[in-house]
Structure formats: C-alpha cells, structure tokens
PDB file of C-alpha atoms in Angstrom:
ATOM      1  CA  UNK A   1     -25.547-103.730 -22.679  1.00 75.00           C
ATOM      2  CA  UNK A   2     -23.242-101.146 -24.444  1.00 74.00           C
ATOM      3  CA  UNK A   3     -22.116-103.722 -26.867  1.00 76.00           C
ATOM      4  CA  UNK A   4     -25.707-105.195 -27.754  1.00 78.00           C
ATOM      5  CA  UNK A   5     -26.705-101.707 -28.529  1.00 78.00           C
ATOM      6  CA  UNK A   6     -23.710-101.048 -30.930  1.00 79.00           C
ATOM      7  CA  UNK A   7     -24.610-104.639 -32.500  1.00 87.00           C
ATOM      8  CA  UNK A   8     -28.012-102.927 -33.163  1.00 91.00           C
ATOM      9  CA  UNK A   9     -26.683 -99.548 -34.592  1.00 88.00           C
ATOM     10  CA  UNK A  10     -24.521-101.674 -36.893  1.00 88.00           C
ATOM     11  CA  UNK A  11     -27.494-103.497 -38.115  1.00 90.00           C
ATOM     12  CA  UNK A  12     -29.543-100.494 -38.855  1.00 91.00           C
ATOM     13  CA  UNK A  13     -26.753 -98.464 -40.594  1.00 88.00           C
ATOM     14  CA  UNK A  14     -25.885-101.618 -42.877  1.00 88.00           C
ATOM     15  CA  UNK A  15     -29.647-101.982 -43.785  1.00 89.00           C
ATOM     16  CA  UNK A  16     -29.589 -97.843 -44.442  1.00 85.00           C
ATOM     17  CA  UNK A  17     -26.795 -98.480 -46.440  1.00 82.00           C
ATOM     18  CA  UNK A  18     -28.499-101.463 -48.385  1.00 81.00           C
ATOM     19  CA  UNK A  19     -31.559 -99.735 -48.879  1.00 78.00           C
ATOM     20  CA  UNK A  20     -29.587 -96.651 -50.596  1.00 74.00           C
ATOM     21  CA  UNK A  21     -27.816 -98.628 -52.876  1.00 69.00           C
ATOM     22  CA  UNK A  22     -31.173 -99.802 -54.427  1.00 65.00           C
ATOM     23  CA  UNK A  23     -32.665 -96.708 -54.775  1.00 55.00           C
ATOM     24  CA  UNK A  24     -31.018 -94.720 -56.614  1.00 57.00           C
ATOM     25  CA  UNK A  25     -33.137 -93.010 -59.427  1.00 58.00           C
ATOM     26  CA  UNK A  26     -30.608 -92.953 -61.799  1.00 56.00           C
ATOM     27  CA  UNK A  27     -29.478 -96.715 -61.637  1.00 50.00           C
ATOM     28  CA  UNK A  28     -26.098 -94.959 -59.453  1.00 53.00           C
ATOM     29  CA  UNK A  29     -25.554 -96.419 -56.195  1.00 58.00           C
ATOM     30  CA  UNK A  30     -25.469 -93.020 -53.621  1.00 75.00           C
ATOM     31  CA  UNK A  31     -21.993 -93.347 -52.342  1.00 79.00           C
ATOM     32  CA  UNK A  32     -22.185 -89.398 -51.125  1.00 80.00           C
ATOM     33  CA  UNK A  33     -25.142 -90.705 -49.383  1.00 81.00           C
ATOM     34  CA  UNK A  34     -23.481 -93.770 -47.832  1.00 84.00           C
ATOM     35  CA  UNK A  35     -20.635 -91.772 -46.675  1.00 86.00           C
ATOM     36  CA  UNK A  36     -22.520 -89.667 -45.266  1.00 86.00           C
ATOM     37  CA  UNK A  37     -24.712 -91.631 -43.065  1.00 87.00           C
ATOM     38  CA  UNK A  38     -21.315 -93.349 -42.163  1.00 88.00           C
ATOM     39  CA  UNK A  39     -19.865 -90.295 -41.213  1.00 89.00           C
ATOM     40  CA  UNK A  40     -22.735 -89.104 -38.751  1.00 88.00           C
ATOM     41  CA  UNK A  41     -22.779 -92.373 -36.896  1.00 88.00           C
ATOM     42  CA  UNK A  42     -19.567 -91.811 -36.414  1.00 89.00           C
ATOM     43  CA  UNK A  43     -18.699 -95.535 -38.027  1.00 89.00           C
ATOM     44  CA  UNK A  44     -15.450 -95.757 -39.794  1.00 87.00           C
ATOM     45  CA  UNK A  45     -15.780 -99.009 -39.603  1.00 89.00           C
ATOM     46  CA  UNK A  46     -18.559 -99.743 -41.961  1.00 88.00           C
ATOM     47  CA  UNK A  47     -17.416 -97.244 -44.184  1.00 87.00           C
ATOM     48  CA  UNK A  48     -14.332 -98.760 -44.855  1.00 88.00           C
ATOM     49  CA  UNK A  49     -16.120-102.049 -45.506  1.00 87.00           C
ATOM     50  CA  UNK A  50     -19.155-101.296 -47.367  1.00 83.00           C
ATOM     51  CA  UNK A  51     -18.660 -98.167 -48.944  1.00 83.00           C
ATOM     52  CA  UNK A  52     -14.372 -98.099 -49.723  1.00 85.00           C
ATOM     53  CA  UNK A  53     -14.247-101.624 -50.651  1.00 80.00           C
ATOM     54  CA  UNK A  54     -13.108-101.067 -53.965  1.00 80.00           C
ATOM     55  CA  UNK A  55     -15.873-101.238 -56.525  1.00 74.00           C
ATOM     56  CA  UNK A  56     -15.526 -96.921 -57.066  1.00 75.00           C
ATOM     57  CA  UNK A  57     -12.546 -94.567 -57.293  1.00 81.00           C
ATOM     58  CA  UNK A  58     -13.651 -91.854 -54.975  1.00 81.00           C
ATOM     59  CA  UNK A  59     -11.719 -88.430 -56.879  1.00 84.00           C
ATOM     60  CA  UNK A  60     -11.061 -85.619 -53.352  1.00 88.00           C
ATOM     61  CA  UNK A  61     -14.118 -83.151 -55.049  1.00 87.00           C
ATOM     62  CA  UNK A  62     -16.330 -85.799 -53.902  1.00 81.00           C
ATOM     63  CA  UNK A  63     -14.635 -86.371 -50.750  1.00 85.00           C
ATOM     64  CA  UNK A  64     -14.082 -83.150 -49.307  1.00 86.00           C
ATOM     65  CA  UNK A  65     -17.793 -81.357 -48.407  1.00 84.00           C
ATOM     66  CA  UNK A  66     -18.402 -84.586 -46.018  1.00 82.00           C
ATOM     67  CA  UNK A  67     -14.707 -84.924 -44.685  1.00 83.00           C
ATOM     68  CA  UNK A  68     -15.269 -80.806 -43.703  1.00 85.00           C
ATOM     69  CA  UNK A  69     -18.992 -81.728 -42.315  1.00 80.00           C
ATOM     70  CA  UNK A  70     -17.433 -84.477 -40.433  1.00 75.00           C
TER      71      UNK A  70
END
C-alpha cells in the first residue's frame, strides 16, 4: 500500500543521505547535498532529523539557492 511505499522512499533517502555523508572528498559531510535530496522528495521530515539536528550552523547564503529551487 501507500504507506509501505513511503516506508520504502524513507529507506532509500536515509541510505542517500548516509552514503553522502561518507563521501565527501574533502573529509566535509555535503549538507547542500543532503538538503537537497531532502528537498526534492519533498521530505521535511528527514531533513529536520538527519540533516538540522544540530551538529552544523546552517548561515541563510547556504540556505537560500535550495529554499528558491524548492
């Protein structure tokens, strides 16, 4: 059903997510990344658990080109 497939979409975004954070070429987690993948699936959600949880202060440069893509 609906909610099995939204269970699924969860799962994949948190493992997108994950897999950003560990690639990074500079040692930097992606946060512009992450909130961007969070932003086009449309999951406020997760980005208010995985990527504003805290561990970065987010300045509103960084902020606003994905807020206005959103």
């Amino acid at each position: 059903g609906k909610a099995g497939q939204q269970d699924v979409d969860v799962a994949i975004l948190q493992a997108l997510l994950k897999a950003s954070r560990s690639h990074d070429y500079f040692g930097h987690e992606n946060w512009d990344h992450q909130l961007q993948l969070a932003v086009a699936w449309n999951r406020v959600d997760i980005a208010r658990s995985e990527i504003f949880s805290g561990e970065r202060q987010w300045k509103p440069s960084e902020l606003h080109p994905v807020m206005m893509a959103a």
